[in-house]
Amino acid sequence: LAMCKKEMAQIKSTSQAEVYAKEEALASAIKLKNEKTKLQDAIQIEVKAKEEALKSVIRLKNDNIRLQNALQNEAKAKNEAIHKLDLETKSLTECKKEATQLQNTLEAESKEKEMAVHNLESKVEELAMCKKEMAQIKSTSQAEVYAKEEALASAIKLKNEKTKLQDAIQ
């Protein structure tokens, strides 16, 4: 009986140890399951955060592509504007050259006209001098004609008197 009690006590102690070990194992298993659930929840949260981050990256990438396209379009527009400005600058340069040539031509024509006016003024002065000389010559000629007429009239008078004298002598 003592041996039996001893064995029973050993069995009981072993059973309690096993129950205690099983309870400990169960508590550890529950704890591990809870930690696993927490880890899974954390992983799901992290996955969702990464999905959101990926969506943000995709949106940013699309925004970047749109911005690059806009910048390329703006660069094209600027290049076209620069090309137009270059053409207008060339056109303005040509216009400036033509204007300079026209101005030079006008200045040359103006000088020619000034010379023509000067020549005309000289000719007018020459004509005025000529008229003056002609008037003097005419006045001198009239005086000479008058003097000759007077001399002729005197000669005729003298001839008539001579003729009268000769007739009177005869």
XYZ file of C-alpha atoms in Angstrom:
170
model
C 0.000 0.000 0.000
C 2.860 2.332 0.838
C 4.408 1.516 -2.486
C 1.106 2.141 -4.180
C 0.714 5.479 -2.418
C 4.198 6.400 -3.385
C 3.505 5.542 -7.039
C 0.201 7.381 -6.899
C 1.941 10.422 -5.468
C 4.521 10.216 -8.226
C 1.769 9.842 -10.879
C -0.167 12.703 -9.327
C 2.918 14.885 -9.190
C 3.825 13.890 -12.757
C 0.240 14.570 -13.907
C 0.223 17.966 -12.222
C 3.550 18.732 -13.778
C 2.225 17.640 -17.165
C -1.007 19.666 -16.647
C 1.109 22.644 -15.574
C 3.397 22.135 -18.593
C 0.378 21.786 -20.884
C -1.196 24.924 -19.370
C 2.119 26.746 -19.855
C 2.333 25.426 -23.423
C -1.293 26.489 -24.052
C -0.648 29.929 -22.562
C 2.494 30.214 -24.753
C 0.507 29.049 -27.784
C -2.219 31.636 -27.075
C 0.431 34.294 -26.552
C 2.138 33.276 -29.806
C -1.223 33.278 -31.606
C -1.962 36.780 -30.270
C 1.519 37.962 -31.331
C 0.975 36.302 -34.729
C -2.372 38.127 -35.103
C -0.717 41.392 -34.074
C 2.088 40.754 -36.574
C -0.432 39.913 -39.313
C -2.368 43.111 -38.522
C 0.874 45.078 -38.552
C 1.850 43.422 -41.850
C -1.569 44.252 -43.349
C -1.219 47.864 -42.189
C 2.290 47.975 -43.619
C 1.055 46.391 -46.900
C -1.740 48.983 -47.109
C 0.745 51.772 -46.357
C 3.078 50.421 -49.041
C 0.142 50.167 -51.499
C -0.767 53.782 -50.716
C 2.879 54.803 -51.069
C 3.032 52.940 -54.400
C -0.154 54.710 -55.546
C 1.443 58.028 -54.490
C 4.622 57.157 -56.375
C 2.549 56.263 -59.473
C 0.617 59.555 -59.151
C 3.883 61.453 -58.722
C 5.363 59.640 -61.718
C 2.288 60.516 -63.822
C 2.485 64.122 -62.588
C 6.174 64.128 -63.482
C 5.391 62.827 -66.986
C 2.716 65.529 -67.412
C 5.166 68.176 -66.195
C 7.862 66.896 -68.558
C 5.378 67.026 -71.452
C 4.339 70.535 -70.446
C 8.002 71.576 -70.222
C 8.717 70.035 -73.631
C 5.711 71.857 -75.113
C 6.854 75.084 -73.479
C 10.385 74.563 -74.797
C 8.955 73.948 -78.293
C 6.861 77.095 -78.041
C 9.897 79.072 -76.843
C 12.033 77.691 -79.682
C 9.317 78.624 -82.188
C 9.082 82.103 -80.651
C 12.880 82.458 -80.823
C 12.787 81.327 -84.469
C 10.066 83.890 -85.222
C 12.078 86.573 -83.421
C 15.154 85.615 -85.447
C 13.134 85.933 -88.657
C 11.688 89.270 -87.542
C 15.161 90.456 -86.542
C 16.495 89.497 -89.975
C 13.520 91.243 -91.586
C 14.097 94.338 -89.457
C 17.806 94.259 -90.320
C 16.908 94.109 -94.025
C 14.415 96.956 -93.548
C 17.078 98.964 -91.726
C 19.535 98.358 -94.591
C 16.889 99.418 -97.123
C 16.035 102.483 -95.021
C 19.735 103.389 -94.831
C 20.067 102.969 -98.599
C 16.949 105.094 -99.154
C 18.270 107.723 -96.765
C 21.615 107.753 -98.597
C 19.796 107.993 -101.932
C 17.615 110.825 -100.611
C 20.664 112.637 -99.257
C 22.439 112.238 -102.605
C 19.334 113.474 -104.465
C 19.032 116.353 -101.989
C 22.683 117.300 -102.654
C 22.047 117.041 -106.407
C 18.994 119.283 -106.036
C 20.980 121.733 -103.932
C 23.638 121.792 -106.671
C 20.919 122.251 -109.315
C 19.395 125.104 -107.291
C 22.861 126.632 -106.879
C 23.469 126.264 -110.634
C 20.060 127.820 -111.367
C 20.819 130.689 -108.999
C 24.139 131.183 -110.767
C 22.354 131.134 -114.140
C 19.752 133.609 -112.837
C 22.583 135.878 -111.679
C 24.261 135.480 -115.083
C 20.965 136.305 -116.815
C 20.474 139.320 -114.568
C 24.001 140.486 -115.429
C 23.297 139.766 -119.079
C 20.038 141.748 -118.919
C 21.872 144.602 -117.229
C 24.563 144.530 -119.895
C 21.902 144.334 -122.631
C 20.111 147.288 -121.078
C 23.397 149.210 -120.978
C 24.163 148.209 -124.568
C 20.624 149.152 -125.628
C 20.870 152.421 -123.775
C 24.330 153.021 -125.304
C 23.059 152.023 -128.747
C 20.078 154.321 -128.492
C 22.359 157.129 -127.428
C 24.646 156.332 -130.383
C 21.652 156.124 -132.763
C 20.383 159.419 -131.410
C 23.834 160.948 -131.741
C 24.115 159.590 -135.322
C 20.656 160.864 -136.145
C 21.653 164.230 -134.741
C 24.880 164.086 -136.734
C 22.946 163.043 -139.862
C 20.378 165.768 -139.296
C 23.228 168.237 -138.833
C 24.942 166.890 -141.980
C 21.676 167.222 -143.945
C 21.174 170.695 -142.572
C 24.733 171.598 -143.505
C 24.261 170.051 -146.973
C 21.036 171.976 -147.437
C 22.737 175.159 -146.336
C 25.642 174.355 -148.658
C 23.183 173.742 -151.458
C 21.455 177.042 -150.696
C 24.778 178.804 -150.583
C 25.802 177.257 -153.896
C 22.457 178.187 -155.392
C 22.856 181.649 -153.955
C 26.369 181.857 -155.438
C 25.152 180.804 -158.835
